[in-house]
Structures are given as C-alpha cells and as structure tokens.
Short mmCIF file of C-alpha atoms in Angstrom, two decimals:
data_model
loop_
_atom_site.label_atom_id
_atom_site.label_comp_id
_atom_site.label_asym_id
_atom_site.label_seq_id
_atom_site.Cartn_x
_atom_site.Cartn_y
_atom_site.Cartn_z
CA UNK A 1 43.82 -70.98 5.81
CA UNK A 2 41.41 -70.67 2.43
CA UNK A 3 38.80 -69.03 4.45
CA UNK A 4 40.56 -65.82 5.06
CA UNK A 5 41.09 -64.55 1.98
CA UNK A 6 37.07 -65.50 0.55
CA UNK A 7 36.69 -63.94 4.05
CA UNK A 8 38.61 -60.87 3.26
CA UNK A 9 37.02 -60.72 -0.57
CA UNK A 10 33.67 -60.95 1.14
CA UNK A 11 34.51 -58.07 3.00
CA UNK A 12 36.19 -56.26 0.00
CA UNK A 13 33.02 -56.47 -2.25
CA UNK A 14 30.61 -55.36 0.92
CA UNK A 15 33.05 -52.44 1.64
CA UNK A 16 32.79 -51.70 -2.52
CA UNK A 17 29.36 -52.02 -2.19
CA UNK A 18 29.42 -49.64 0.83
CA UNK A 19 31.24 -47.14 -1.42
CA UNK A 20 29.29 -47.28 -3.94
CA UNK A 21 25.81 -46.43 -2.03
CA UNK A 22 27.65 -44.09 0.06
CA UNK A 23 28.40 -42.45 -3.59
CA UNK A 24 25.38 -42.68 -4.45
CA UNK A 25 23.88 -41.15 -1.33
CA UNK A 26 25.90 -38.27 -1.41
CA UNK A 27 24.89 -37.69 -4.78
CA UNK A 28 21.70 -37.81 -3.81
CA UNK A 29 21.90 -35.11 -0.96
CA UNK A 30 23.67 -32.52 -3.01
CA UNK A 31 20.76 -32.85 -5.38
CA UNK A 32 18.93 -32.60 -2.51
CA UNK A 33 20.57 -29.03 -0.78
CA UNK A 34 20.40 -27.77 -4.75
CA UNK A 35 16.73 -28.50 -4.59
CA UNK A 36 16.65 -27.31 -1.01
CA UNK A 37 18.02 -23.27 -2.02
CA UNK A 38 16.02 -23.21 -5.61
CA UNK A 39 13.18 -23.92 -2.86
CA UNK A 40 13.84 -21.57 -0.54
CA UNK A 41 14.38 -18.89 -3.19
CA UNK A 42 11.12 -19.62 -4.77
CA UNK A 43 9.73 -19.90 -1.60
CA UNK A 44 10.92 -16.31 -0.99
CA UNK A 45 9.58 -14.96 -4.72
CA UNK A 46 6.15 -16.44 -3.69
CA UNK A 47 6.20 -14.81 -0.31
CA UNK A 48 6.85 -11.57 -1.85
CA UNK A 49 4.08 -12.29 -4.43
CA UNK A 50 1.31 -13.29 -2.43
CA UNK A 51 2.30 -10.19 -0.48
CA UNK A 52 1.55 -8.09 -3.21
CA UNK A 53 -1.01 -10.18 -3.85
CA UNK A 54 -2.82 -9.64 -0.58
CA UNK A 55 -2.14 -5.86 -0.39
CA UNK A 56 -3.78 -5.32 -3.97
CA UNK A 57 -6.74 -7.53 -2.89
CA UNK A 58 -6.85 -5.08 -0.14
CA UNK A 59 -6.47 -2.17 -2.34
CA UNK A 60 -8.88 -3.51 -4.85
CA UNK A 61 -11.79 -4.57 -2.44
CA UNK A 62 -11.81 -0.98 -0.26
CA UNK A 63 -13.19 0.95 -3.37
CA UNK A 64 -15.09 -2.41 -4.32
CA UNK A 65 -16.98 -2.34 -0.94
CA UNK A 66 -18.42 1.03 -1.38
CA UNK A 67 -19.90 0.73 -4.66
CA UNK A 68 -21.61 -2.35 -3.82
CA UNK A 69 -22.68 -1.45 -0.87
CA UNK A 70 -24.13 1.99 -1.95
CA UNK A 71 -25.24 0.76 -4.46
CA UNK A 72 -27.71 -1.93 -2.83
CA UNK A 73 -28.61 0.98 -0.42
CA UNK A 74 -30.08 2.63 -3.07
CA UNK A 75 -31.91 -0.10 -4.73
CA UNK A 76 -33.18 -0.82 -1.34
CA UNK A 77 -34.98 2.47 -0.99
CA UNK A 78 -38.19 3.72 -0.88
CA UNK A 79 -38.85 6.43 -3.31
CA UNK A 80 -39.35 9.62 -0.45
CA UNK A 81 -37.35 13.27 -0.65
CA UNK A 82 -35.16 12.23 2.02
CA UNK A 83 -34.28 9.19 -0.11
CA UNK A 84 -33.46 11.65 -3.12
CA UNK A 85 -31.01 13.61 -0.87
CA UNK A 86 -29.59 10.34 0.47
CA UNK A 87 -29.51 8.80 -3.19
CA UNK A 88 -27.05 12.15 -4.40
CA UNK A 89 -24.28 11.66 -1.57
CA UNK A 90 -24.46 7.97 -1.93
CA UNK A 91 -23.86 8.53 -5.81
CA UNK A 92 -21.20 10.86 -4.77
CA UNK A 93 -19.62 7.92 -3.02
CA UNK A 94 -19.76 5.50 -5.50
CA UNK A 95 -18.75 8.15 -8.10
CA UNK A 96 -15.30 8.69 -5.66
CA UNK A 97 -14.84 5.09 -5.26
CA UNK A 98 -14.98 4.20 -8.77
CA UNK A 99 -12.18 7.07 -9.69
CA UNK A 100 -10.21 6.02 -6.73
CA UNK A 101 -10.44 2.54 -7.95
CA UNK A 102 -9.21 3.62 -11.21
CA UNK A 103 -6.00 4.92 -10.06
CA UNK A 104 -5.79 1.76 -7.82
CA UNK A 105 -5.82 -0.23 -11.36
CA UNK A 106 -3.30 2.04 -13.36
CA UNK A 107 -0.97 2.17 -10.26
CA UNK A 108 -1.11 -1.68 -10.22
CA UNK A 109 -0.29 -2.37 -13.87
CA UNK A 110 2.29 0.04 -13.84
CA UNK A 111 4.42 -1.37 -11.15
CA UNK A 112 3.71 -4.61 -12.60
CA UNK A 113 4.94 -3.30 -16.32
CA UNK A 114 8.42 -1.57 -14.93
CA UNK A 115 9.09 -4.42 -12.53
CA UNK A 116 8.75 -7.17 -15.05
CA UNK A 117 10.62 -4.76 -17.60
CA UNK A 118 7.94 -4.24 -19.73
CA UNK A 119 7.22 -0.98 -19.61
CA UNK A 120 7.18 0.91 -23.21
CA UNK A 121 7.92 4.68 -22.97
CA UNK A 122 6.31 6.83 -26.00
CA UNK A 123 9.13 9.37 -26.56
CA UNK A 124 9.11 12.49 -28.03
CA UNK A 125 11.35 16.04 -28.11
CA UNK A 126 9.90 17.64 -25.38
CA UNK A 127 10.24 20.85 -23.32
CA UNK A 128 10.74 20.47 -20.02
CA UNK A 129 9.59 23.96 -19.07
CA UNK A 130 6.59 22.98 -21.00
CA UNK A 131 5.47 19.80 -19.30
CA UNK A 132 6.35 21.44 -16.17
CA UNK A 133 3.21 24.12 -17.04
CA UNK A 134 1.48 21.36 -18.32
CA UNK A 135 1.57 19.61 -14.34
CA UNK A 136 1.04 22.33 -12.01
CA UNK A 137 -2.10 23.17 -13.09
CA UNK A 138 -3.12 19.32 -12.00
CA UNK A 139 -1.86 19.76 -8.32
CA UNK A 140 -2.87 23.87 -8.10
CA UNK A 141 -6.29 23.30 -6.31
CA UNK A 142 -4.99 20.83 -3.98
CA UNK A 143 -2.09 23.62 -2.96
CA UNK A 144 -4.95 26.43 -2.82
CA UNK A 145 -7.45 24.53 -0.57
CA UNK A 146 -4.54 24.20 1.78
CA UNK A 147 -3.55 27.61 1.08
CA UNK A 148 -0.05 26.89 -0.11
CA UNK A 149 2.64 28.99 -1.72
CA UNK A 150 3.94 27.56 -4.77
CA UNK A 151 6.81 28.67 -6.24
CA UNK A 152 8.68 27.68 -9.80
CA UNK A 153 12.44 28.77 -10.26
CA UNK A 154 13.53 27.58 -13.58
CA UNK A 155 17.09 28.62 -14.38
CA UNK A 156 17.93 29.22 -18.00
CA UNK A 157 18.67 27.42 -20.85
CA UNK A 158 16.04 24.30 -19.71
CA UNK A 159 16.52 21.69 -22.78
CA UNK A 160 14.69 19.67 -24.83
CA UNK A 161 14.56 16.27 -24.29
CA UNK A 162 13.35 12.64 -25.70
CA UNK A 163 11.29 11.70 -22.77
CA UNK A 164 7.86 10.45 -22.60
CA UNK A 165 5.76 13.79 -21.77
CA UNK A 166 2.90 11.92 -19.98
CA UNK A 167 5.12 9.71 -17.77
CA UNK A 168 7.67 12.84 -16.68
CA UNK A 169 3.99 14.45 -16.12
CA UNK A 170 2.51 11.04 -14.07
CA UNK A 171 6.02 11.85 -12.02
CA UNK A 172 6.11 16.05 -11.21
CA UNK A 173 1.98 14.85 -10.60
CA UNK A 174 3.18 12.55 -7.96
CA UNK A 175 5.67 14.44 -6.07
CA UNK A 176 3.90 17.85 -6.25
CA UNK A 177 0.89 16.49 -4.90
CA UNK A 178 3.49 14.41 -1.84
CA UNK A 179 4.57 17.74 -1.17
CA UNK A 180 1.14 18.94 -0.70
CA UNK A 181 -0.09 16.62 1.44
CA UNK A 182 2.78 16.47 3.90
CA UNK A 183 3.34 20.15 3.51
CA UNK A 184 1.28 22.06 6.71
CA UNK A 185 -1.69 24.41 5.68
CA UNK A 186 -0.21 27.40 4.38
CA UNK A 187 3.42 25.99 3.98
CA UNK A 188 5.46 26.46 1.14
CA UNK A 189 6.52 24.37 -1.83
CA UNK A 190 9.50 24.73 -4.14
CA UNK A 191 9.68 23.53 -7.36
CA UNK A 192 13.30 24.17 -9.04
CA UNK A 193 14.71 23.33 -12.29
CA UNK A 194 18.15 23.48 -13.92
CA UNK A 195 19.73 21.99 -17.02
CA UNK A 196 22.62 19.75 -16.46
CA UNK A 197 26.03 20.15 -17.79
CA UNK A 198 25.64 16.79 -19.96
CA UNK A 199 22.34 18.22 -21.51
CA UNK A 200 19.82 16.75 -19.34
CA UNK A 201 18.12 18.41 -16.41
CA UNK A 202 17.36 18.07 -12.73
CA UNK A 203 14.19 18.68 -11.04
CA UNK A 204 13.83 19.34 -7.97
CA UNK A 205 10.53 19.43 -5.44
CA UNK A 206 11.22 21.01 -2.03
CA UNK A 207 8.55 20.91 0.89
CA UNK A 208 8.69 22.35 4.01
CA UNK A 209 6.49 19.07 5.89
CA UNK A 210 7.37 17.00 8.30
CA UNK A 211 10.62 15.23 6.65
CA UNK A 212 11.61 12.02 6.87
CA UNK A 213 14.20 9.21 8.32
CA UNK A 214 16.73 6.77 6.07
CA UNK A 215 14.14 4.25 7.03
CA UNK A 216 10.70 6.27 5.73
CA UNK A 217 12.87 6.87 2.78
CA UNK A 218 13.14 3.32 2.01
CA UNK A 219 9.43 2.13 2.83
CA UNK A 220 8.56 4.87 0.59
CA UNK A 221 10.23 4.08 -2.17
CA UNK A 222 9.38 0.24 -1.97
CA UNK A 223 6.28 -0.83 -3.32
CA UNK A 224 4.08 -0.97 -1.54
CA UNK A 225 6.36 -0.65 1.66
CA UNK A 226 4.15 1.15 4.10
CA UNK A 227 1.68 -1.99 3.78
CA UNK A 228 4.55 -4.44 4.45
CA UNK A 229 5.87 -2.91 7.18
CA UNK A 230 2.86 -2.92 9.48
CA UNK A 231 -0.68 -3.48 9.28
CA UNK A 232 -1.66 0.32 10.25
CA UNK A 233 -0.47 3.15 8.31
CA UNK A 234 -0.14 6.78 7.84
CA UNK A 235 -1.41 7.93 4.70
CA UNK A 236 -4.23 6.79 2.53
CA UNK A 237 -3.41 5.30 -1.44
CA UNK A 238 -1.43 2.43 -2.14
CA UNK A 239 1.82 3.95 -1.43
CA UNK A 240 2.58 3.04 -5.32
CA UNK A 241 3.18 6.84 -6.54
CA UNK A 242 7.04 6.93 -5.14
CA UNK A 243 7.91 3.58 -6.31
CA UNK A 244 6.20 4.41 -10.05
CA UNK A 245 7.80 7.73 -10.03
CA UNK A 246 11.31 6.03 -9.64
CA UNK A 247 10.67 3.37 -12.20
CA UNK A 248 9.63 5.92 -14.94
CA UNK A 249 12.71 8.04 -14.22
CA UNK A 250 14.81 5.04 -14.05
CA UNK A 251 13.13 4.08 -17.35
CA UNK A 252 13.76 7.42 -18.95
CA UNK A 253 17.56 6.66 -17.80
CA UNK A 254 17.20 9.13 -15.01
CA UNK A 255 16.94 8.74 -11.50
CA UNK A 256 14.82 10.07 -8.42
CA UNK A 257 15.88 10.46 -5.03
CA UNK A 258 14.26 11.85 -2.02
CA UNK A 259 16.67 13.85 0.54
CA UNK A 260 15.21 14.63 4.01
CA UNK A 261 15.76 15.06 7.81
CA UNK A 262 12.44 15.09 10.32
CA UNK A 263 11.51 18.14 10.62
CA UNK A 264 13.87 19.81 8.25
CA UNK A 265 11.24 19.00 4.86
CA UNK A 266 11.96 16.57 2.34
CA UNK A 267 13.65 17.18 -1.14
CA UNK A 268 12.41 15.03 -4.08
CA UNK A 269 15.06 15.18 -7.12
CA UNK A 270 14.22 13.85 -10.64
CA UNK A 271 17.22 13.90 -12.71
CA UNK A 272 17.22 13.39 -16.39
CA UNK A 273 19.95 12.34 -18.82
CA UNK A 274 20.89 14.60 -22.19
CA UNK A 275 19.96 13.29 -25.47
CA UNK A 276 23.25 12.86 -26.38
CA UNK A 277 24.28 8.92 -24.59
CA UNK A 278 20.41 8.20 -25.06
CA UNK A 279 21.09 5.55 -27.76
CA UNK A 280 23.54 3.81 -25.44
CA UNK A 281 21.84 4.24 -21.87
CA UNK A 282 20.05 1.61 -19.84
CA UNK A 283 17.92 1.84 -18.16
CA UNK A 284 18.85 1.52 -14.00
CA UNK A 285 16.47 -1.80 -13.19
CA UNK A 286 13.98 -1.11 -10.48
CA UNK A 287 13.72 -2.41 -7.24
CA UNK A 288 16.72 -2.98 -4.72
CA UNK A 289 19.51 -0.63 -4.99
CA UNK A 290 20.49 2.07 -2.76
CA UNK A 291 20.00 5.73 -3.45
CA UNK A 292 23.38 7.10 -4.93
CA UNK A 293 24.48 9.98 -2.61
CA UNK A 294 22.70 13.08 -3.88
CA UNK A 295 24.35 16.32 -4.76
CA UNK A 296 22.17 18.71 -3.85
CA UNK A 297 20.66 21.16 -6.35
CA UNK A 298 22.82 24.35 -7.03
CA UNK A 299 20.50 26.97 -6.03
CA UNK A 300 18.52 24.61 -3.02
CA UNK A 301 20.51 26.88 -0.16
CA UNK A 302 17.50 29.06 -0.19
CA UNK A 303 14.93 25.82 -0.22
CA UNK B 1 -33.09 1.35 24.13
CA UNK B 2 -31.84 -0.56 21.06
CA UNK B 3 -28.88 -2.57 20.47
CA UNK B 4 -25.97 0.02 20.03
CA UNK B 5 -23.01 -0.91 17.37
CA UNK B 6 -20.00 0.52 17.24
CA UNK B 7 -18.27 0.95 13.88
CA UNK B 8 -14.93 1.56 13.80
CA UNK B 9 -12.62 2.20 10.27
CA UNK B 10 -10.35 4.84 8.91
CA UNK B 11 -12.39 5.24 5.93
CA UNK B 12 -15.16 7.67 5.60
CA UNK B 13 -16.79 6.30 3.37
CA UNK B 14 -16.95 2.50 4.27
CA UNK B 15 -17.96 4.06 8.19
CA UNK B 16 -20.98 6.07 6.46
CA UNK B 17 -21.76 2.44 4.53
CA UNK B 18 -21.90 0.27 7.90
CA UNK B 19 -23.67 3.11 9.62
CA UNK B 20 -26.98 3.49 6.74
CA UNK B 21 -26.58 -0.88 6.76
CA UNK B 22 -26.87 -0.83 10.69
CA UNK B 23 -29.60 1.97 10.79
CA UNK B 24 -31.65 0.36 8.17
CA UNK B 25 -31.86 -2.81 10.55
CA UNK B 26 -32.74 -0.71 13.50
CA UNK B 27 -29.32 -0.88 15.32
CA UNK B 28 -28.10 2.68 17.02
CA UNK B 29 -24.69 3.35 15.82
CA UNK B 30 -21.25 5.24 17.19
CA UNK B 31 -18.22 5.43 14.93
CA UNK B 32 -14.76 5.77 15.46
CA UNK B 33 -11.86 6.34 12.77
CA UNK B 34 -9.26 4.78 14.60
CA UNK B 35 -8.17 2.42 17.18
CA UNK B 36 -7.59 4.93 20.16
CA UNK B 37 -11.17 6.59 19.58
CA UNK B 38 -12.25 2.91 19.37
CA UNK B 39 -10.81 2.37 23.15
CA UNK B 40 -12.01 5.65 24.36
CA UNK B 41 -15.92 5.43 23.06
CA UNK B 42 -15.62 1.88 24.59
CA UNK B 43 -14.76 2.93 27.74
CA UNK B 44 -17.36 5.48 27.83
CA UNK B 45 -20.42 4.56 25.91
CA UNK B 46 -20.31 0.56 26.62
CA UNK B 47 -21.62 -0.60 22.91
CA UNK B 48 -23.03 -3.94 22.95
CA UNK B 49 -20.54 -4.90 19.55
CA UNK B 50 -18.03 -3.76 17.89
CA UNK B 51 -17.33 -3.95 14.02
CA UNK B 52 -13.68 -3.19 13.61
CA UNK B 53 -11.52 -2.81 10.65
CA UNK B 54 -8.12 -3.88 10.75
CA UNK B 55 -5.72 -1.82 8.77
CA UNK B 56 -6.34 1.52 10.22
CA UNK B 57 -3.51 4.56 10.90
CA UNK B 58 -1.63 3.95 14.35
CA UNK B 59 -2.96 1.05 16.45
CA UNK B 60 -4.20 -1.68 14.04
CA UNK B 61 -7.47 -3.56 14.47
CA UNK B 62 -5.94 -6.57 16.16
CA UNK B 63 -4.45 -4.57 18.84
CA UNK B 64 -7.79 -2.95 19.57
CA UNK B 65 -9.03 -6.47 19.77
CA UNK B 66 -6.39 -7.64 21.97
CA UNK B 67 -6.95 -4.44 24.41
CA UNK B 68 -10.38 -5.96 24.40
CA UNK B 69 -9.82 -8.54 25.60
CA UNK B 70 -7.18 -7.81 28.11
CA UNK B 71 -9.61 -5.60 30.32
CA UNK B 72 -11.85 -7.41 32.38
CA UNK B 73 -14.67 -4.82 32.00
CA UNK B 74 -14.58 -5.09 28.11
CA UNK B 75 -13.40 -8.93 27.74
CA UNK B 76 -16.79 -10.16 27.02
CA UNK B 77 -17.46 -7.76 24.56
CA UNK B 78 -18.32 -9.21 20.97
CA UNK B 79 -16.03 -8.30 18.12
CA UNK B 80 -16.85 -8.41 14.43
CA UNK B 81 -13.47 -8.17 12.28
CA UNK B 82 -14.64 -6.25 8.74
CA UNK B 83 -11.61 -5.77 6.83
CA UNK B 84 -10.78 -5.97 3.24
CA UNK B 85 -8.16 -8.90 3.95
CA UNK B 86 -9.42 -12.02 2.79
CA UNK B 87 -6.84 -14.34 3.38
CA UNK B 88 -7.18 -17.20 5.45
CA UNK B 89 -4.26 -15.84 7.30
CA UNK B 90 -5.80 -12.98 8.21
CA UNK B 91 -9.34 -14.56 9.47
CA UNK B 92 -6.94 -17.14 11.95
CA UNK B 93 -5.00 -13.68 13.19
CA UNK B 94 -8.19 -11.95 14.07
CA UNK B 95 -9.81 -15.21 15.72
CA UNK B 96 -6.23 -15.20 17.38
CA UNK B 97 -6.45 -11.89 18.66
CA UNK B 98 -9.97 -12.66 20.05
CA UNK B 99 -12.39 -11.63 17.70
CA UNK B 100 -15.70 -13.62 17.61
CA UNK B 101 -16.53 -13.38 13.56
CA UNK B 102 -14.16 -12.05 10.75
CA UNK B 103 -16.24 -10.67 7.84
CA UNK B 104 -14.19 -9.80 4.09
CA UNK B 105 -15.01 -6.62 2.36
CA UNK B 106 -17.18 -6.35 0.33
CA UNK B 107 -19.52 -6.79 3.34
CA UNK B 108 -23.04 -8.29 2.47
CA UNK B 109 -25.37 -7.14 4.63
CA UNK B 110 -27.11 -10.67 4.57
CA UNK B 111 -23.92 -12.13 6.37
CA UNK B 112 -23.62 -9.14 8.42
CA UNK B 113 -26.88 -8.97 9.93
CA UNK B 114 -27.38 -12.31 10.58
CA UNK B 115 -23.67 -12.48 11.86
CA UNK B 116 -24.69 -10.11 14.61
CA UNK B 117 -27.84 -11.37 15.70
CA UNK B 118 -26.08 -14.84 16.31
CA UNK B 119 -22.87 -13.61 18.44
CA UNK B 120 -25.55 -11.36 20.02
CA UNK B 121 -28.17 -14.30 20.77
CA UNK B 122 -24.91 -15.82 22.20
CA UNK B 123 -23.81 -13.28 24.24
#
C-alpha cells in the first residue's frame, strides 16, 4: 500500500524531468531553425557574391591574358623586320587590353559603390542641353563607322538642374553607344528631350535594333545578368553599363527604364527630378524592384 | 605534316595570342570563334586537339565538349579547356563534360606546351 504512492512520485519526478528536457530540447531546436534561415540567407548572400566574384575574375583575367601573353611574345623575339611589324600589332593589343581593362575596373567599383550605398555624386547647376552636346560627340564615330543617322529633338524650355554632369554624361554615354551597337548599319537613332512639368526632365534614347523581351529587359538591367544566366552570351563587356546607368539615375533621384518589343526597337528613358523636392528626395535603392510602368515620351509617336 | 591545333574562342585577340604561342612551338593552327564553327572545322579538317574556351556567344564550351564526345568519330579527340574561369567548379565541369586538361587564363605557355605534348604522348 506505501509503495504506490513513492511509486507514483517516482514517476512524477521522471515525468518532470521529462518536461523539463523536452523544454529544453525544444528550446534548443528553435535556436536551431533560427540558426538554420540566418544560414540559408547568408548562404544565399555568399552565393550571389562569389558569383560576382567569379564573373569579375573572369572579366578581370580576359584583358589580363593578353597583356601577358603579348607581352612575353615580344620579349621572346628575335630582333628581324618581320618582328618589328609583329611587335606594333602586338602593342596594339596590349594597348586595347589595358583600356578595356580600365573600364572593366571603373565598371566594377562603381556597381560596388551604388550597391553598397556609397556612391558620392559631385553636383552642380547644370544644363541639360549642355551635357547632352557634351556626350554625343563621345558616341559620334561609333554611329558614323556604322553609318547611322543621329538625330537630337530637344523641346523647349530644357532646365537646369543639380545633377552630377559626369555621371548624367557616364549614362547618355552608355545608352547612346547600346543603341549603336544593337542598331543595324545605317539605322537610325533618336535622342529626345523634354522638361517635365515638376521641373525636371526626361530623356529619352530610341533605336530602331532588334528590341527586346520582359525577360532581356531584366538580365539587362541586373548586374551582371547576361553572365548569370548562361555561360555563353551575346554581346561582349561586362554587361555593367545598364545596371550603372540605373544606379546613377536612381542616385540622382531619377529613374531609367528601357521599353521594347522584338523587333519593334528598344526605348531607353532617363528621367530626372526638378530641383525643387531635391532636399527631401531619396534616392530609389538599387537592385530588385520592378520597372514602374512607363509613360511614354510625348512626342515618341514619330520614334 | 605537323601536329594541327585547333583554337577555338570568341575573342580576337586571345585567338591571335594562342595562334603566335602555338606557331612559335611549331604546331599548325585553325581557329574558330565559336562553338558551331568549332563543330564544323572538326568535322572537316580532323585537328589532332582542340583548345576551347568556354564562355563563348551561343553554344558554350562545355557543350562543344560534350558534342565531342558524343560522336564516335570525334570521341577520342583531346580537349584542352582555356578559359578565364578559375574556379575549382569550373575545372570539375569541364573534366565533367569530357575535357582531358582545363588550363586558367592567363595561359603560360610553359603549362600549355607541355600540357599538350603529354595528352598528345597519351593519345
């Protein structure tokens, strides 16, 4: 009759003690799933960095590989004519790789800059007319050699406006020479511009290429996108100049947007915000995001 | 007749690079600047190796490698990877897709050379 209840106490402090590591090990594996997803996110940051890492290794070692290489060729040679003429188009190489390498670098530490939030514009009052004539000029022997038409509408009354003259440069640069390159040998090119009602402006850069789907939209506009998507691609570069050109816009408190059908061309549109709200504007962050639905340019009917 | 290569890349300028490396050790060379070209001149002009650089427009270099291998009249064939991946990744996916030595950009021509002669002594 006394051994039940020690029995049942027994029992009562194994069943407490049962509770209490059951506690404990539930505890233990919700620390564990917590751990689990901050894993798996960072495992997903590190994927995308070792990505980017791998493409700008790539990017970086292409240029890399000709100067070296050349370069031992010609340290390698015997001192003949034929080795002078050989020596010239070999420095030519090296020369090309060097530059291209360049822009490889500046392309790199810009993306890095606007998608860490770093990026410091220089602003000044500027005319967008002027840095408008300041840009073509940069592009104009690309659009000859293909024998392209160029044309510049600017509508009246163009503002002023605080922006960083290189960087809205870096982008009409960027989007002029795009329109070039997918633009057919003596195509045509449109370049409009309009000032907005709230005292900004909109730029527009119309080309009469190829055009593109939603999804080359996207891959453009990621960095480096048309690396990630497959190992072959269509165009030479780093496929950096679309995602830059959006950053800087974004930075200036603009936007850009491309607008495009195959075979119908493809519209890129800068816009950028009046002086007025530029105290109080942020800047849109980069990355992610989809592209607001455009309205199209007034006077683009005849683009 | 010498020991013909075949160099295959989209890049001008790294093609021109292998070619004068090749030439300078005596080899004949035959480019292509992308994977279908690659296919075709293999088809036609039998090279006894192929270099072949991976991230090219349209069919990437592992496919051509794969093709390789897949025909009977080409399977034996000896592939060089050259590409400027470096990752270990990316030497496993080539030796996946049947290549027989995976060289990173910048190439030195004192692994290249002697990387050709061996898969060739081999062959």
């Amino acid at each position: 009759m006394m051994r039940l209840p020690t029995h049942a106490r027994a029992k009562t402090s194994l069943l407490s003690r049962y509770s209490e590591t059951l506690g404990e090990l539930a505890l233990r594996r919700q620390t564990e799933l917590a751990m689990l997803a901050a894993k798996a996110e960072s495992d997903l940051a590190n994927r995308a960095k070792s990505a980017f890492l791998g493409t700008m290794s790539h990017e970086l070692r292409t240029p890399l590989n000709a100067i070296i290489g050349f370069s031992d060729l010609i340290q390698k040679m015997k001192p003949t004519n034929e080795a002078a003429t050989k020596c010239a188009d070999y420095a030519t190489y090296i020369g090309d790789a060097g530059r291209h390498l360049l822009e490889v670098i500046s392309d790199i530490l810009d993306i890095s800059k606007i998608e860490s939030g770093t990026f410091a514009l220089s602003t000044d009052l500027c005319s967008i007319v002027e840095i408008i004539g300041d840009s073509v000029p940069v592009v104009a022997k690309r659009i000859e050699e293909k024998r392209q038409i160029l044309e510049v509408r600017l509508s009246p009354g163009m503002p002023k406006l605080r922006v960083d003259p290189r960087r809205i440069r870096q982008i009409l640069i960027n989007l002029l020479s795009n329109a070039s390159k997918f633009t057919p040998e003596r195509g045509r090119i449109l370049l409009l511009a309009r000032a907005n009602r709230d005292g900004g402006a909109t730029i527009a850069v119309v080309d009469t290429g190829v055009g593109m789907t939603p999804e080359q939209i996207a891959v453009a506009l990621t960095p480096f996108g048309q690396v990630q998507a497959h190992l072959s691609r269509t165009q030479e570069g780093t496929g950096l100049g679309l995602p830059i050109a959006r950053g800087l816009a974004r930075q200036h408190g603009g936007d850009l947007y491309l607008e495009s059908e195959p075979g119908a061309g493809t519209s890129a549109v800068l816009t950028l915000p009046g002086n007025g709200d530029s105290k109080t504007r942020k800047p849109i962050p980069a990355g992610g995001g989809e592209r607001r639905k455009p309205r199209k340019p007034s006077h683009s009917s005849t683009g | 007749m010498g020991i013909r290569v075949l160099v295959v890349d989209d890049n001008f300028v790294n093609v021109r690079l292998l070619e004068e490396l090749l030439k300078s050790a005596s080899y004949e060379v035959a480019t292509a600047m992308n994977g279908e070209a690659a296919l075709e001149k293999i088809a036609q002009s039998r090279p006894d190796i192929v270099l072949l650089d991976v991230m090219m427009p349209g069919m990437d270099g592992y496919e051509v490698c794969r093709r390789i291998r897949q025909d009977e009249k080409t399977a034996q064939l000896p592939v060089i990877m050259v590409t400027a991946l470096d990752k270990e990744s990316d030497r496993e996916m080539a030796l996946a897709a049947g290549a027989n030595e995976f060289l990173s950009k910048p190439v030195e021509d004192n692994l290249l050379l002697p990387a050709i002669r061996r898969i060739l002594q081999k062959a």
